[in-house]
């Protein structure tokens, strides 16, 4: 069978000092379901109907990945790479085509080496953000790294797609703080920044690793934080349309040490109402924070009693949302999320103000639908200083905020899925007048197959532009296709939204 031939090839292509045979899981292995499910983070893709791999390779050595690439190419198999499994559309562990595929699972490759002397760290792709944050805090209480707020996210997918967290206004995205990388290319060759060249390094810091190879590790530059930071997560239910309108006027202009997120959800106590939340981080003490917000955003009405001072690492747990204050920071090492359910997420960028009246209409629309949540994430600060061409991620100056549409539900099965997907698409359509246009931009890390899919046939270049221009804008997208043509002209590394190889004539 194809699996037998592939397995034989893997054994032939690996060094006997690093045997691969015990790292292979086929569907007839009793551990296969648990290995596959261990990093499924969206239960929409844990159904009997979900397309599953013919083999999972839980790599423990770079040579396993090299063998997987060489053998998958030889046997015409599609290969998926999974680090933390948080892809919103499950693209690291399922496929929407019928082609047989294998997964290279990176969770064993999770070492983290920190040099406090150089304020840098080498982090393997299979590490989680929680592990990275924990290791940094073990060495220093005044260093940190600007990345996502969910500790179970994997470094491989997160860094290669951008990496957005609550220090972006001070330090930018994760990719703005990456200084080197190790990548295994389509020929199975292990490259670093110097040997891969600046174009390919640029591509795998924001263009998604998946189109270009398997990222083995990233070298990051740590950032400095004060020993005491301040957090709060206040809720408001009154005057929301006015507060929301004011938030858009100020959130991207506040002191860059303030990250003030604004979230809305529907609460149903017999009557549906909107509740706003403001989960926030300030890189400084509460006295300064309250002074700044009383001056620049008095409508929020923040009181000092609502603020909590703590170390940066404690703020990571606080911001993750579901850990009570006082939870030991070893909780960051837990690889299992606290809850799992089916969900759908979409994204947008806001570049102009939304009036108070329009916010009222948006809230009414949310109430008509079910389970809608909107998160407004402020930009500005460091994000406006970095050129839109510096990395494939183009959403820099000119953006007030990124909107995240989130809907999650409890019921399993296709019927519930169709219903909730429809709700969130209605909400997204409703927001059209208030968000970026031509193209309507989106954030790669918030993968959304609604904005375009590639079948990688003869129209691959035209299909790629549909989602590519939204994630990267035209110029960055064109550069990504050029890099792709050079490093993977046969398009071995691909998924439903990867970069196709295109020439300037396509
Ligand atoms: P996963 O393993 O699913 O990989 C994602 C994609 O990258 C896939 O296409 C995969 O094939 C590819 N890939 C993975 N490892 C690779 C490697 N080593 N080399 C090449 N390609 C590789 N985002 C954000 O910016 N800020 C945030 O705060 C959050 N919060 C958040 C919370 C929760 C609960 C979820 C589910 C997701 C987020 N995200 C997020 C989104 C997250 O950043 C995004 O899904 C990342 O791609 C996840 O990376 P993983 O490695 O976990 O995913």
PDB file of N, CA and C in Angstrom, residues 157-200:
ATOM      1  N   UNK A 157       3.094  27.822  14.010  1.00  0.00           N
ATOM      2  CA  UNK A 157       2.056  28.494  13.229  1.00  0.00           C
ATOM      3  C   UNK A 157       1.935  29.958  13.603  1.00  0.00           C
ATOM      4  N   UNK A 158       2.059  30.240  14.898  1.00  0.00           N
ATOM      5  CA  UNK A 158       1.825  31.594  15.399  1.00  0.00           C
ATOM      6  C   UNK A 158       2.873  32.581  14.881  1.00  0.00           C
ATOM      7  N   UNK A 159       4.140  32.240  15.025  1.00  0.00           N
ATOM      8  CA  UNK A 159       5.190  33.167  14.585  1.00  0.00           C
ATOM      9  C   UNK A 159       5.201  33.293  13.057  1.00  0.00           C
ATOM     10  N   UNK A 160       5.012  32.162  12.365  1.00  0.00           N
ATOM     11  CA  UNK A 160       5.111  32.273  10.907  1.00  0.00           C
ATOM     12  C   UNK A 160       3.963  33.097  10.341  1.00  0.00           C
ATOM     13  N   UNK A 161       2.831  33.191  11.093  1.00  0.00           N
ATOM     14  CA  UNK A 161       1.681  33.958  10.595  1.00  0.00           C
ATOM     15  C   UNK A 161       1.570  35.358  11.144  1.00  0.00           C
ATOM     16  N   UNK A 162       2.465  35.802  11.998  1.00  0.00           N
ATOM     17  CA  UNK A 162       2.417  37.185  12.515  1.00  0.00           C
ATOM     18  C   UNK A 162       2.646  37.265  14.007  1.00  0.00           C
ATOM     19  N   UNK A 163       1.695  36.737  14.789  1.00  0.00           N
ATOM     20  CA  UNK A 163       1.840  36.745  16.254  1.00  0.00           C
ATOM     21  C   UNK A 163       1.420  38.064  16.867  1.00  0.00           C
ATOM     22  N   UNK A 164       0.150  38.107  17.266  1.00  0.00           N
ATOM     23  CA  UNK A 164      -0.449  39.346  17.774  1.00  0.00           C
ATOM     24  C   UNK A 164      -0.757  39.199  19.260  1.00  0.00           C
ATOM     25  N   UNK A 165      -0.332  40.139  20.071  1.00  0.00           N
ATOM     26  CA  UNK A 165      -0.621  40.045  21.506  1.00  0.00           C
ATOM     27  C   UNK A 165      -0.799  41.416  22.125  1.00  0.00           C
ATOM     28  N   UNK A 166      -0.858  41.438  23.471  1.00  0.00           N
ATOM     29  CA  UNK A 166      -1.216  42.689  24.141  1.00  0.00           C
ATOM     30  C   UNK A 166      -0.036  43.639  24.366  1.00  0.00           C
ATOM     31  N   UNK A 167       1.109  43.367  23.728  1.00  0.00           N
ATOM     32  CA  UNK A 167       2.195  44.364  23.760  1.00  0.00           C
ATOM     33  C   UNK A 167       2.481  44.917  22.360  1.00  0.00           C
ATOM     34  N   UNK A 168       1.563  44.713  21.414  1.00  0.00           N
ATOM     35  CA  UNK A 168       1.862  45.162  20.030  1.00  0.00           C
ATOM     36  C   UNK A 168       2.033  46.667  19.939  1.00  0.00           C
ATOM     37  N   UNK A 169       1.343  47.409  20.780  1.00  0.00           N
ATOM     38  CA  UNK A 169       1.435  48.874  20.645  1.00  0.00           C
ATOM     39  C   UNK A 169       2.802  49.372  21.110  1.00  0.00           C
ATOM     40  N   UNK A 170       3.454  48.589  21.932  1.00  0.00           N
ATOM     41  CA  UNK A 170       4.800  48.969  22.406  1.00  0.00           C
ATOM     42  C   UNK A 170       5.884  48.295  21.561  1.00  0.00           C
ATOM     43  N   UNK A 171       5.669  47.032  21.197  1.00  0.00           N
ATOM     44  CA  UNK A 171       6.765  46.266  20.570  1.00  0.00           C
ATOM     45  C   UNK A 171       6.419  45.638  19.214  1.00  0.00           C
ATOM     46  N   UNK A 172       5.225  45.864  18.693  1.00  0.00           N
ATOM     47  CA  UNK A 172       4.860  45.255  17.418  1.00  0.00           C
ATOM     48  C   UNK A 172       4.467  43.793  17.589  1.00  0.00           C
ATOM     49  N   UNK A 173       4.511  43.066  16.470  1.00  0.00           N
ATOM     50  CA  UNK A 173       4.129  41.653  16.460  1.00  0.00           C
ATOM     51  C   UNK A 173       5.319  40.770  16.813  1.00  0.00           C
ATOM     52  N   UNK A 174       5.069  39.482  16.980  1.00  0.00           N
ATOM     53  CA  UNK A 174       6.182  38.544  17.202  1.00  0.00           C
ATOM     54  C   UNK A 174       7.198  38.665  16.057  1.00  0.00           C
ATOM     55  N   UNK A 175       6.694  38.707  14.818  1.00  0.00           N
ATOM     56  CA  UNK A 175       7.601  38.731  13.654  1.00  0.00           C
ATOM     57  C   UNK A 175       8.511  39.953  13.633  1.00  0.00           C
ATOM     58  N   UNK A 176       8.106  41.027  14.310  1.00  0.00           N
ATOM     59  CA  UNK A 176       8.955  42.227  14.345  1.00  0.00           C
ATOM     60  C   UNK A 176      10.119  42.031  15.307  1.00  0.00           C
ATOM     61  N   UNK A 177      10.116  40.915  16.016  1.00  0.00           N
ATOM     62  CA  UNK A 177      11.144  40.645  17.026  1.00  0.00           C
ATOM     63  C   UNK A 177      11.804  39.285  16.808  1.00  0.00           C
ATOM     64  N   UNK A 178      11.764  38.811  15.558  1.00  0.00           N
ATOM     65  CA  UNK A 178      12.435  37.549  15.212  1.00  0.00           C
ATOM     66  C   UNK A 178      13.709  37.874  14.447  1.00  0.00           C
ATOM     67  N   UNK A 179      14.820  37.260  14.847  1.00  0.00           N
ATOM     68  CA  UNK A 179      16.096  37.647  14.226  1.00  0.00           C
ATOM     69  C   UNK A 179      16.733  36.523  13.406  1.00  0.00           C
ATOM     70  N   UNK A 180      16.257  35.305  13.541  1.00  0.00           N
ATOM     71  CA  UNK A 180      16.835  34.207  12.759  1.00  0.00           C
ATOM     72  C   UNK A 180      15.830  33.050  12.772  1.00  0.00           C
ATOM     73  N   UNK A 181      16.059  32.081  11.907  1.00  0.00           N
ATOM     74  CA  UNK A 181      15.157  30.921  11.871  1.00  0.00           C
ATOM     75  C   UNK A 181      15.882  29.745  11.264  1.00  0.00           C
ATOM     76  N   UNK A 182      15.402  28.547  11.593  1.00  0.00           N
ATOM     77  CA  UNK A 182      15.875  27.322  10.934  1.00  0.00           C
ATOM     78  C   UNK A 182      14.698  26.740  10.168  1.00  0.00           C
ATOM     79  N   UNK A 183      14.908  26.474   8.885  1.00  0.00           N
ATOM     80  CA  UNK A 183      13.824  26.001   8.020  1.00  0.00           C
ATOM     81  C   UNK A 183      14.305  24.800   7.229  1.00  0.00           C
ATOM     82  N   UNK A 184      13.439  23.803   7.094  1.00  0.00           N
ATOM     83  CA  UNK A 184      13.762  22.676   6.204  1.00  0.00           C
ATOM     84  C   UNK A 184      12.966  22.872   4.914  1.00  0.00           C
ATOM     85  N   UNK A 185      13.681  22.950   3.793  1.00  0.00           N
ATOM     86  CA  UNK A 185      13.023  23.327   2.535  1.00  0.00           C
ATOM     87  C   UNK A 185      12.502  22.107   1.765  1.00  0.00           C
ATOM     88  N   UNK A 186      12.015  22.357   0.555  1.00  0.00           N
ATOM     89  CA  UNK A 186      11.364  21.293  -0.233  1.00  0.00           C
ATOM     90  C   UNK A 186      12.344  20.210  -0.670  1.00  0.00           C
ATOM     91  N   UNK A 187      13.659  20.488  -0.588  1.00  0.00           N
ATOM     92  CA  UNK A 187      14.658  19.446  -0.888  1.00  0.00           C
ATOM     93  C   UNK A 187      15.139  18.750   0.377  1.00  0.00           C
ATOM     94  N   UNK A 188      14.542  19.083   1.490  1.00  0.00           N
ATOM     95  CA  UNK A 188      14.947  18.472   2.756  1.00  0.00           C
ATOM     96  C   UNK A 188      16.209  19.102   3.330  1.00  0.00           C
ATOM     97  N   UNK A 189      16.548  20.284   2.839  1.00  0.00           N
ATOM     98  CA  UNK A 189      17.780  20.933   3.295  1.00  0.00           C
ATOM     99  C   UNK A 189      17.494  21.840   4.499  1.00  0.00           C
ATOM    100  N   UNK A 190      18.368  21.776   5.506  1.00  0.00           N
ATOM    101  CA  UNK A 190      18.203  22.612   6.698  1.00  0.00           C
ATOM    102  C   UNK A 190      18.913  23.947   6.471  1.00  0.00           C
ATOM    103  N   UNK A 191      18.166  25.040   6.548  1.00  0.00           N
ATOM    104  CA  UNK A 191      18.718  26.371   6.264  1.00  0.00           C
ATOM    105  C   UNK A 191      18.583  27.269   7.489  1.00  0.00           C
ATOM    106  N   UNK A 192      19.484  28.241   7.592  1.00  0.00           N
ATOM    107  CA  UNK A 192      19.267  29.304   8.577  1.00  0.00           C
ATOM    108  C   UNK A 192      19.129  30.632   7.821  1.00  0.00           C
ATOM    109  N   UNK A 193      19.019  31.731   8.551  1.00  0.00           N
ATOM    110  CA  UNK A 193      18.738  33.013   7.886  1.00  0.00           C
ATOM    111  C   UNK A 193      19.776  33.313   6.808  1.00  0.00           C
ATOM    112  N   UNK A 194      21.042  33.049   7.162  1.00  0.00           N
ATOM    113  CA  UNK A 194      22.112  33.365   6.222  1.00  0.00           C
ATOM    114  C   UNK A 194      21.988  32.498   4.963  1.00  0.00           C
ATOM    115  N   UNK A 195      21.802  31.190   5.158  1.00  0.00           N
ATOM    116  CA  UNK A 195      21.791  30.317   3.972  1.00  0.00           C
ATOM    117  C   UNK A 195      20.471  30.390   3.203  1.00  0.00           C
ATOM    118  N   UNK A 196      19.375  30.770   3.874  1.00  0.00           N
ATOM    119  CA  UNK A 196      18.110  30.866   3.106  1.00  0.00           C
ATOM    120  C   UNK A 196      17.996  32.202   2.377  1.00  0.00           C
ATOM    121  N   UNK A 197      18.700  33.226   2.874  1.00  0.00           N
ATOM    122  CA  UNK A 197      18.628  34.540   2.226  1.00  0.00           C
ATOM    123  C   UNK A 197      17.481  35.375   2.789  1.00  0.00           C
ATOM    124  N   UNK A 198      17.581  36.687   2.594  1.00  0.00           N
ATOM    125  CA  UNK A 198      16.641  37.621   3.233  1.00  0.00           C
ATOM    126  C   UNK A 198      15.215  37.495   2.710  1.00  0.00           C
ATOM    127  N   UNK A 199      15.051  37.152   1.417  1.00  0.00           N
ATOM    128  CA  UNK A 199      13.691  37.056   0.866  1.00  0.00           C
ATOM    129  C   UNK A 199      12.899  35.932   1.525  1.00  0.00           C
ATOM    130  N   UNK A 200      13.554  34.781   1.664  1.00  0.00           N
ATOM    131  CA  UNK A 200      12.853  33.639   2.268  1.00  0.00           C
ATOM    132  C   UNK A 200      12.639  33.878   3.760  1.00  0.00           C
TER     133      UNK A 200
END
